mmCIF file of C-alpha atoms in Angstrom:
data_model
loop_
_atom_site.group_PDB
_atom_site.id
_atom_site.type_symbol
_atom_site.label_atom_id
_atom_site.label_comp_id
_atom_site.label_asym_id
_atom_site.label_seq_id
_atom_site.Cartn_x
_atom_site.Cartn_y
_atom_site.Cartn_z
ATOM 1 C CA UNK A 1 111.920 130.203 249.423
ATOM 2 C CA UNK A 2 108.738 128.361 249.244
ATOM 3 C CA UNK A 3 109.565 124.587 247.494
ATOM 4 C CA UNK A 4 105.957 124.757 245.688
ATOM 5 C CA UNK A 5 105.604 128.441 244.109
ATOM 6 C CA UNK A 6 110.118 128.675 244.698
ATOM 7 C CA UNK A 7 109.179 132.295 245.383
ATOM 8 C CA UNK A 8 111.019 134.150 248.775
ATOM 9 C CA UNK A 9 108.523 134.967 251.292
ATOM 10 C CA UNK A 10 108.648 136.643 254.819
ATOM 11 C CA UNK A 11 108.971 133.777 257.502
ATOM 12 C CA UNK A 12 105.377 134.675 258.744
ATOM 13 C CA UNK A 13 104.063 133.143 255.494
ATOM 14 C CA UNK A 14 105.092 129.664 256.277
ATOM 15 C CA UNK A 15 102.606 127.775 258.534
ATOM 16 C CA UNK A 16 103.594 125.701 261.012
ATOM 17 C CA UNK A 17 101.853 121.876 260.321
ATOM 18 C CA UNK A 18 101.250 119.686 263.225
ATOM 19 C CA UNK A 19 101.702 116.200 261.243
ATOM 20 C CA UNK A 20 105.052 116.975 260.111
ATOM 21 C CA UNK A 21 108.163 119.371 259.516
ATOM 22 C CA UNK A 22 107.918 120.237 256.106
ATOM 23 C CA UNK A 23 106.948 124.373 255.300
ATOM 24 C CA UNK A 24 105.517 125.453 252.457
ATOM 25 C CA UNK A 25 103.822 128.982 251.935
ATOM 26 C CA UNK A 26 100.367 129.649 253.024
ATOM 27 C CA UNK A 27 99.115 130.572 249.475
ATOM 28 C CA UNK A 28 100.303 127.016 247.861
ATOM 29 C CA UNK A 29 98.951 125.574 250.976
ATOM 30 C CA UNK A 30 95.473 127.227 250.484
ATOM 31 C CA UNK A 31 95.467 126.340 246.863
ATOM 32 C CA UNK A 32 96.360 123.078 247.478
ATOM 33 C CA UNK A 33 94.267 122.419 249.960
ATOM 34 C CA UNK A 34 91.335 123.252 247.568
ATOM 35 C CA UNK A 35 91.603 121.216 245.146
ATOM 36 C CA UNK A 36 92.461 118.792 247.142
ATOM 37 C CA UNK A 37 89.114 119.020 248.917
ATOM 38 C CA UNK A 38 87.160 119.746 245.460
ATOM 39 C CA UNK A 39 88.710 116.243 243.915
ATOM 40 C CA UNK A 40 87.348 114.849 247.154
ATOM 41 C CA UNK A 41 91.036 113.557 248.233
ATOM 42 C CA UNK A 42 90.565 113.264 251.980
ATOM 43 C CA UNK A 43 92.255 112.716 253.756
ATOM 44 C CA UNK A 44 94.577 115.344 252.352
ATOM 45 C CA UNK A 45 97.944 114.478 252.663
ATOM 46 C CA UNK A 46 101.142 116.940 253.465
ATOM 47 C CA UNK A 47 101.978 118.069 249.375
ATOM 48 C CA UNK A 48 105.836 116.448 250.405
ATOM 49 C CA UNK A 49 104.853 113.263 252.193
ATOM 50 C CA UNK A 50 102.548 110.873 252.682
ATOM 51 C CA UNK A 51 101.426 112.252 256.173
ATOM 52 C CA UNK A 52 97.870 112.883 256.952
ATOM 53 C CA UNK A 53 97.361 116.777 257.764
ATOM 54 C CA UNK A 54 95.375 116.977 261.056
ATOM 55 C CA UNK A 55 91.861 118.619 261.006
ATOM 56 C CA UNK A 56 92.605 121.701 262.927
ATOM 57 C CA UNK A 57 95.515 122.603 260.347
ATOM 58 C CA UNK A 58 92.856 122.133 257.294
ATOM 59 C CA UNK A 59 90.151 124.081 258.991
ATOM 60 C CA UNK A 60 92.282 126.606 259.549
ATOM 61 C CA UNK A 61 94.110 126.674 255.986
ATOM 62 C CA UNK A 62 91.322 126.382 254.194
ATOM 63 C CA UNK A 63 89.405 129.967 252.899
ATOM 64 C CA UNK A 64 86.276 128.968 252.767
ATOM 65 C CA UNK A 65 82.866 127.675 255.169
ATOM 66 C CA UNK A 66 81.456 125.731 251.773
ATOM 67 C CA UNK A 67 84.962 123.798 251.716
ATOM 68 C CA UNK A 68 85.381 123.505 255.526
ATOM 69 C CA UNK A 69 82.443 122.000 255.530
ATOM 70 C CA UNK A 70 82.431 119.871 252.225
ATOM 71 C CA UNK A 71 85.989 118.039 253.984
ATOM 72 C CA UNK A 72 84.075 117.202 257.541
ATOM 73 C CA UNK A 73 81.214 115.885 254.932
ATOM 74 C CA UNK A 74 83.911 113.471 252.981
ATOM 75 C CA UNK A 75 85.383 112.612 256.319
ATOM 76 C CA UNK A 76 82.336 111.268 257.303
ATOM 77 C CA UNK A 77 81.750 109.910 254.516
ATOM 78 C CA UNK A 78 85.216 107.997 254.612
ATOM 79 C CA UNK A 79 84.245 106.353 257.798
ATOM 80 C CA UNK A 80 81.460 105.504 257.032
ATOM 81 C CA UNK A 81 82.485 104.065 253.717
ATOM 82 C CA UNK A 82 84.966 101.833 255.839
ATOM 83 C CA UNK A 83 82.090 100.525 258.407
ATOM 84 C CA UNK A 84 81.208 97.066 256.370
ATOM 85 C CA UNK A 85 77.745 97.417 257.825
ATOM 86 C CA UNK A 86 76.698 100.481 256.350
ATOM 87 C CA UNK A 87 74.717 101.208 253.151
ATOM 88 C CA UNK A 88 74.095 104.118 251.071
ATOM 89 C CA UNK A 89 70.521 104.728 250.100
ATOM 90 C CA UNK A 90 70.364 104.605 246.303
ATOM 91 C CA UNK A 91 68.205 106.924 245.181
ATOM 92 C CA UNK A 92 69.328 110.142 243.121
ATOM 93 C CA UNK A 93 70.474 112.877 244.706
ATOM 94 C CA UNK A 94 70.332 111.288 248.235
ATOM 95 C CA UNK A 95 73.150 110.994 250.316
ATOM 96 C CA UNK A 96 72.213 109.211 253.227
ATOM 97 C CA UNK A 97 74.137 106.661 255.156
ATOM 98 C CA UNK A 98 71.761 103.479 256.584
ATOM 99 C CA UNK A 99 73.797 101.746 259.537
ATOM 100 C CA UNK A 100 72.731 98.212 258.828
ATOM 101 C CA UNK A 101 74.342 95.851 261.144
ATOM 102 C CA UNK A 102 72.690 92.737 261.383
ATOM 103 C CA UNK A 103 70.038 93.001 257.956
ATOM 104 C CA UNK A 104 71.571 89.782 255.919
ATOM 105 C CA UNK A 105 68.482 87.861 256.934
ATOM 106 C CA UNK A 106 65.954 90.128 256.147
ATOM 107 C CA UNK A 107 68.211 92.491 253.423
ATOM 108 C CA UNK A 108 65.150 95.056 252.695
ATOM 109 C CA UNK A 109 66.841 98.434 254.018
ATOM 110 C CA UNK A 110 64.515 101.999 254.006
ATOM 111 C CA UNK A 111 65.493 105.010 253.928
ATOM 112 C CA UNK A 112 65.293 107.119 256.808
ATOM 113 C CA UNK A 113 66.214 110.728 255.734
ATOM 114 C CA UNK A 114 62.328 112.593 255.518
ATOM 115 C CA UNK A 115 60.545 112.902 251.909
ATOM 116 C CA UNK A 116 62.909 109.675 250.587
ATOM 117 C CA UNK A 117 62.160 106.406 251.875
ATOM 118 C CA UNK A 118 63.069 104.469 249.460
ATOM 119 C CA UNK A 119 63.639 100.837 249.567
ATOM 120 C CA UNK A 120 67.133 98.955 248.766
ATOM 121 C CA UNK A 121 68.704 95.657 248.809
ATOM 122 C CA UNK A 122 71.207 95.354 251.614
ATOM 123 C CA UNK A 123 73.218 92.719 250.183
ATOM 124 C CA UNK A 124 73.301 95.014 246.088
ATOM 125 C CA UNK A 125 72.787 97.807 247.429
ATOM 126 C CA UNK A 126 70.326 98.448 244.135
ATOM 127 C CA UNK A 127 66.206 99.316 244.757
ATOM 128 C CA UNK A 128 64.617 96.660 246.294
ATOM 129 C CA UNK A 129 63.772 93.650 244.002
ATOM 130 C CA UNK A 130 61.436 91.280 245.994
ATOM 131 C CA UNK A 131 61.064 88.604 242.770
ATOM 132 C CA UNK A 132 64.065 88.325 242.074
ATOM 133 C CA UNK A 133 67.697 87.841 242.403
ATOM 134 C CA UNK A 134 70.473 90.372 242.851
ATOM 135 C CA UNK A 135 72.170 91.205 239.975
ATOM 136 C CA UNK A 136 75.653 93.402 239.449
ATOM 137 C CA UNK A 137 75.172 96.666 238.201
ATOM 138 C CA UNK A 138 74.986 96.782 234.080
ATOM 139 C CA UNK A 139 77.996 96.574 232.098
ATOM 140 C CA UNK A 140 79.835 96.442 235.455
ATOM 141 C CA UNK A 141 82.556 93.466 236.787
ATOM 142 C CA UNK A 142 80.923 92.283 239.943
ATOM 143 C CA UNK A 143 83.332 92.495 242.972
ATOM 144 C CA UNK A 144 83.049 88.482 243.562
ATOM 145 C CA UNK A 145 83.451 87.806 239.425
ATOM 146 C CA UNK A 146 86.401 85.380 238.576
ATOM 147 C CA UNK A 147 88.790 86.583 236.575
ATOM 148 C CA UNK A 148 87.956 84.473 233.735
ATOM 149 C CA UNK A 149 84.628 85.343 233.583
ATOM 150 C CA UNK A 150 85.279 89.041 233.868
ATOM 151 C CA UNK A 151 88.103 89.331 231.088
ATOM 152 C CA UNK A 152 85.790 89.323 228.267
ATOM 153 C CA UNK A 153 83.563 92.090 229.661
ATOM 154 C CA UNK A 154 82.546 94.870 227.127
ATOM 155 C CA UNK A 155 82.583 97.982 229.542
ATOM 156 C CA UNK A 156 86.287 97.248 231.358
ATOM 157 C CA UNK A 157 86.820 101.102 231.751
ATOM 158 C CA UNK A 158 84.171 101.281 234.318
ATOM 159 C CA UNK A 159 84.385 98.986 238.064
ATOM 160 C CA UNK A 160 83.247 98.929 241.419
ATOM 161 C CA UNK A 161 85.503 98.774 244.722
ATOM 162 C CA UNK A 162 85.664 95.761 245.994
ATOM 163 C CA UNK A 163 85.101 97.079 249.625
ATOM 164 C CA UNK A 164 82.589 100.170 249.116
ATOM 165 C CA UNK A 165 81.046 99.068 245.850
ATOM 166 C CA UNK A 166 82.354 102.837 244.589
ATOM 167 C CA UNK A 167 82.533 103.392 240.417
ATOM 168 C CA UNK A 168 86.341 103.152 239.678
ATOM 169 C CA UNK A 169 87.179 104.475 236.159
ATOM 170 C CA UNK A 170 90.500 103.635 234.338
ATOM 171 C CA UNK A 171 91.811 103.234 231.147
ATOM 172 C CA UNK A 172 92.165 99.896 229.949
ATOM 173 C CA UNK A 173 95.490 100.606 228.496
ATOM 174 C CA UNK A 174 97.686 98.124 229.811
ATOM 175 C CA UNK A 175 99.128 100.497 232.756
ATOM 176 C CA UNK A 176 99.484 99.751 236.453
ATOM 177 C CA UNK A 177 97.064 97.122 237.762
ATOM 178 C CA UNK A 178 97.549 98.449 241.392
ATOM 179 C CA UNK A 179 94.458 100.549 242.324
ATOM 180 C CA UNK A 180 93.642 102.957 245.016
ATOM 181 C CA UNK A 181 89.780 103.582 245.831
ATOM 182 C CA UNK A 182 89.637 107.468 246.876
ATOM 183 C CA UNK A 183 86.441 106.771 248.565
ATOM 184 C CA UNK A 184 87.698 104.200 250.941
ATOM 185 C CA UNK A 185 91.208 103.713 250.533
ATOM 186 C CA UNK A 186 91.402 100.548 249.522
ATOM 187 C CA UNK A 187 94.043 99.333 247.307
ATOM 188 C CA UNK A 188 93.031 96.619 245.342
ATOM 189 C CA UNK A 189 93.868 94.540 242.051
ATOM 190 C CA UNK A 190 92.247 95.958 238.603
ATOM 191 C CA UNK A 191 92.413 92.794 236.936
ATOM 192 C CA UNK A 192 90.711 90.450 239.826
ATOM 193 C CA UNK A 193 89.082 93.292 242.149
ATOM 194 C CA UNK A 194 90.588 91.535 245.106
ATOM 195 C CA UNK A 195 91.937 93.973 248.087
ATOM 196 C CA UNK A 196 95.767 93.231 247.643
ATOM 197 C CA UNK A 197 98.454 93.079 249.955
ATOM 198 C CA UNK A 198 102.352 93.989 248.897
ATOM 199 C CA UNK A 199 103.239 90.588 247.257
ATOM 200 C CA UNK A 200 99.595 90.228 245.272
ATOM 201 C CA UNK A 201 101.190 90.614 242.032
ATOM 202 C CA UNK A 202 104.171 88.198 242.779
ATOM 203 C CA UNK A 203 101.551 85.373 243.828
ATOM 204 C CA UNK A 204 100.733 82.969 241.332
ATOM 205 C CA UNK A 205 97.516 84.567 241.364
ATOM 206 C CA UNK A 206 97.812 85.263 237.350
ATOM 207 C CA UNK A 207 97.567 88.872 237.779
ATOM 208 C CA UNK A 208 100.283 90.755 236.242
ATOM 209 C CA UNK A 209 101.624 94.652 237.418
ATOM 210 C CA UNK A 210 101.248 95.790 234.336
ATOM 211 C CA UNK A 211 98.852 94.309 231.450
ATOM 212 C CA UNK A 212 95.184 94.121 230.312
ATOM 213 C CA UNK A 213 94.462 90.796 231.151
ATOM 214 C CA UNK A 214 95.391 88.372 233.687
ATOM 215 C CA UNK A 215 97.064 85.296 232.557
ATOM 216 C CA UNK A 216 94.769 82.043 231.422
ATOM 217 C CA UNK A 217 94.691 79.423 233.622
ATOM 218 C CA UNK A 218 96.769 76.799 231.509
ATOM 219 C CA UNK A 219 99.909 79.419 231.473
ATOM 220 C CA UNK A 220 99.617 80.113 235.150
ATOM 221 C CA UNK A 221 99.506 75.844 235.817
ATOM 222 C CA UNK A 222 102.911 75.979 233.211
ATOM 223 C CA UNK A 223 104.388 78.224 235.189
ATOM 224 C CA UNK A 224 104.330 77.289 238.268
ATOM 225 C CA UNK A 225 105.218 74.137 237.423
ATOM 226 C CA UNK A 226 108.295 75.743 236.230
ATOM 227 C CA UNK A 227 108.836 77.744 239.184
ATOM 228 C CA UNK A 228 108.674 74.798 241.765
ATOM 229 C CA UNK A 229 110.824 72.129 239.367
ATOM 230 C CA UNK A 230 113.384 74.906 237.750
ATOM 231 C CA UNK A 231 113.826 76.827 241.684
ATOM 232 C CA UNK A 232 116.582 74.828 242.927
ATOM 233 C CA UNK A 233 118.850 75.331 239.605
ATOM 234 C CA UNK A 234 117.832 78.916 239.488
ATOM 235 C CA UNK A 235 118.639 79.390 243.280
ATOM 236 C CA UNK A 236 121.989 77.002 243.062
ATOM 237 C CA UNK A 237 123.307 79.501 239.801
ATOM 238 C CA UNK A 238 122.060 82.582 241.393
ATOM 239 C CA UNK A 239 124.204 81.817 244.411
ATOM 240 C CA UNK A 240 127.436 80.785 242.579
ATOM 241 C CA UNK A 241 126.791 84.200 240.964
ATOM 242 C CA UNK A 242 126.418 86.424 243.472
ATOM 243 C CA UNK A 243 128.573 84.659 246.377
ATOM 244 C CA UNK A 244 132.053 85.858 244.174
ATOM 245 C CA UNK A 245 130.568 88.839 242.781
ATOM 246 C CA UNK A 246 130.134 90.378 246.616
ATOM 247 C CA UNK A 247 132.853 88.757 248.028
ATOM 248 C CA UNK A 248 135.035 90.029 245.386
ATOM 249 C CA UNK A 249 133.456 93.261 244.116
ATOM 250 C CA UNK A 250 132.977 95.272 247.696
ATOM 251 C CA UNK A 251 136.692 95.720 247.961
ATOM 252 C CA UNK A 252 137.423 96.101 244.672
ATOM 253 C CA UNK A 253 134.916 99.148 244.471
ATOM 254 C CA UNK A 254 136.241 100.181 248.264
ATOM 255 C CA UNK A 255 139.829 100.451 246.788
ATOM 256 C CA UNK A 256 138.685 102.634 243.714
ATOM 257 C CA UNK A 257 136.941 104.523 245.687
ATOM 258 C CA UNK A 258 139.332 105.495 248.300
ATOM 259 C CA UNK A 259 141.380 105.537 245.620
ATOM 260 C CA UNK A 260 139.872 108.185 243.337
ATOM 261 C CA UNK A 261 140.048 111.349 245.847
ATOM 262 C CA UNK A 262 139.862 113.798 243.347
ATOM 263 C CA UNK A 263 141.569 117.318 243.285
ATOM 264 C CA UNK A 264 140.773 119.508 246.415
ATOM 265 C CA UNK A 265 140.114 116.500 248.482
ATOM 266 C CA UNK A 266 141.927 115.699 251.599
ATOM 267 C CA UNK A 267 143.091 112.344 249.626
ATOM 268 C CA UNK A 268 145.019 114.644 247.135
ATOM 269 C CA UNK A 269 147.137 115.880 249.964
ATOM 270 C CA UNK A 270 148.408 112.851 251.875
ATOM 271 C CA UNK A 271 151.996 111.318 250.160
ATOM 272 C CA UNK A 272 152.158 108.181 247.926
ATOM 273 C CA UNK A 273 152.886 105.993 250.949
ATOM 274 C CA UNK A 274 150.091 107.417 253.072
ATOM 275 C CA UNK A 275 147.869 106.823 249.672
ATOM 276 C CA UNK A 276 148.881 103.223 248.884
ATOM 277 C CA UNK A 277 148.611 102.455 253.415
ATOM 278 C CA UNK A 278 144.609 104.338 253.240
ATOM 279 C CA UNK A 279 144.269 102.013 249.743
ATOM 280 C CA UNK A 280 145.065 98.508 251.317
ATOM 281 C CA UNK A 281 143.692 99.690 254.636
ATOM 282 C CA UNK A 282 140.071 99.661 252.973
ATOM 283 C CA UNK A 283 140.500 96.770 251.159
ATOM 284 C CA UNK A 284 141.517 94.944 253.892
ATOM 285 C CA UNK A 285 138.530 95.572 256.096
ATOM 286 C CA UNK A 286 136.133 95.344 252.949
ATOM 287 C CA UNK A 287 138.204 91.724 252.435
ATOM 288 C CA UNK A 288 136.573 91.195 256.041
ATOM 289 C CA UNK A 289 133.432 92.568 255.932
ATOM 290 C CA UNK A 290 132.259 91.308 252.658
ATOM 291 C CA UNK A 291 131.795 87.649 253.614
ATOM 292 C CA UNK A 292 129.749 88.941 256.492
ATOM 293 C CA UNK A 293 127.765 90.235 253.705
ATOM 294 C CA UNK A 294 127.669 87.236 251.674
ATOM 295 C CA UNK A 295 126.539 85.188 254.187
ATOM 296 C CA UNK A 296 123.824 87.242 255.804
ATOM 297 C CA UNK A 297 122.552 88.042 251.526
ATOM 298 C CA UNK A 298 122.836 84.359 250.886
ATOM 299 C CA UNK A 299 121.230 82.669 254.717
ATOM 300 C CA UNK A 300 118.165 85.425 254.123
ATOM 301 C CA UNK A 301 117.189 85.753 250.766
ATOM 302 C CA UNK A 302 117.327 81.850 249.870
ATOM 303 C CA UNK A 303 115.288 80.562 252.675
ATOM 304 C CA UNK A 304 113.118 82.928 251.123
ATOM 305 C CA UNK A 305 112.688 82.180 248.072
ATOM 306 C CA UNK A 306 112.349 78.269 249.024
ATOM 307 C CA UNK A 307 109.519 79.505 251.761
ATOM 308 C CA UNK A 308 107.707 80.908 248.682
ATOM 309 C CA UNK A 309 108.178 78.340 246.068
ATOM 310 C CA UNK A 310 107.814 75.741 247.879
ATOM 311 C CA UNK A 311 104.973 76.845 250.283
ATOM 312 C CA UNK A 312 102.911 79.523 248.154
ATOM 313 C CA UNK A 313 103.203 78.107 244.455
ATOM 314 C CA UNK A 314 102.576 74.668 245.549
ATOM 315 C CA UNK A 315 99.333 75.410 247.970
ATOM 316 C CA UNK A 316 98.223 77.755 244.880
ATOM 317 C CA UNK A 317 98.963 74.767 242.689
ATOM 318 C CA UNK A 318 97.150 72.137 244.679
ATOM 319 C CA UNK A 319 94.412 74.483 244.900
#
């Protein structure tokens, strides 16, 4: 049974991928695979994990030349988009790519592709302005903008990547800050356009997982102060918390659980003694284990959380 379509098919209508182990039928593969390619997702990804399918399996999944050819075009374009010293020329309906490695000094970039030639700014990437200064896009964010000078901007909808200068559209809503450029793959922060790492939106930074906004500077100042004076309460009641609670809980829940063999089990069969000697058997080695527990939960995580009060907050607080 194919997972995607969950209808039976032969076992010659399951394709073999090279990236991973994970079979679904060549039709939902094929159809897949299309719109995958026509939404420009590429690399296209296995439809049950995150893996990467290899170019050989696409090419030969894929029905059509146009497509085949349209995914080794955003491929290209993909690396290309990731090379920091290339540049797209500007002009309608022209795609080409302008390797420009070295041009900060003298930023005038032509095009080379025959019957365009038109002139751009390296550094904007907009048609050449001799007299003047670059400027952001209209009613765009720049990519270098503070936060607090891009939070009142009109058009929030619309913004660039910070990395390929792509236009990003989302809904101001208030939903999930954490943004993934499909031209470059570059994850980045909606409310700052900063490339983020994992624990962006847990830095004092301002900038919130979810929200429209990032926070204003005085309640960011507040509370951090809070986090570096209130940290070693929090930690010390935290600890007196969770230090019984595991050391006490694991073999209470052991004992229920060993306990609890329902009907049909192999529990249900053994005698009351044989119960009551499997019951205080688990206890008794959860009664060991669970300080183990406790101690490695308690030696890890609050050296952490000191590390990052007292070393992130208060550099992002000095600063």
């Amino acid at each position: 049974e194919c997972p995607l379509c969950l209808l039976p098919q032969p076992p010659e209508a399951f394709p073999r991928l090279a990236s991973c182990s994970h079979r679904s039928c060549w039709g939902c593969l094929e159809q897949y695979l299309c719109l995958a390619v026509r939404e420009s997702r590429v690399p296209v990804s296995c439809p049950h994990c995150p893996a990467a399918l290899l170019p050989a399996d696409v090419h030969r999944l894929l029905p059509e030349p146009a497509l085949r050819d349209k995914y080794e075009e955003f491929l290209l374009r993909r690396l290309l988009v990731a090379d920091p010293g290339t540049r797209w020329c500007p002009a309608p309906d022209c795609s080409y790519a302008v390797f420009a490695h070295g041009c900060a000094p003298c930023p005038r970039l032509t095009c080379g592709r025959e019957g365009c030639g038109t002139e751009f700014c390296y550094h904007c990437r907009q048609p050449w302005h001799p007299d003047g200064p670059c400027a952001p896009a209209p009613g765009l964010a720049s990519p270098t903008a503070q936060p607090e000078e891009s939070a009142h901007a009109e058009a929030e909808d619309i913004k660039v990547c910070p990395r390929c200068s792509a236009f990003i559209m989302k809904i101001n809503d208030g939903s999930c800050n954490r943004m993934n450029c499909t031209v470059c793959g570059c994850l980045f922060c909606w409310l700052c356009l900063r490339e983020i790492s994992d624990v962006h939106f847990l830095s004092p930074s301002g900038c919130t997982f979810w929200g429209k906004r990032p926070w204003s500077r005085t309640r960011r100042i507040l509370w951090q102060l809070g986090m570096v004076l209130g940290a070693p309460m929090v930690i010390s009641l935290a600890v007196g918390v969770a230090v019984p609670v595991i050391t006490i809980g694991i073999p209470i829940y052991m004992g229920r659980k060993v306990l609890a063999g329902g009907p049909g089990s192999r529990r249900s069969s053994l005698s009351g003694c044989q119960q009551c000697l499997s019951v205080t058997s688990s206890v008794l080695l959860s009664l060991f284990v669970s300080p183990i527990i406790t101690a490695l939960t308690v030696g890890i995580g609050v050296p952490l959380v000191l590390t990052y009060v007292y070393g992130t907050v208060v550099l992002s607080l000095c600063r």
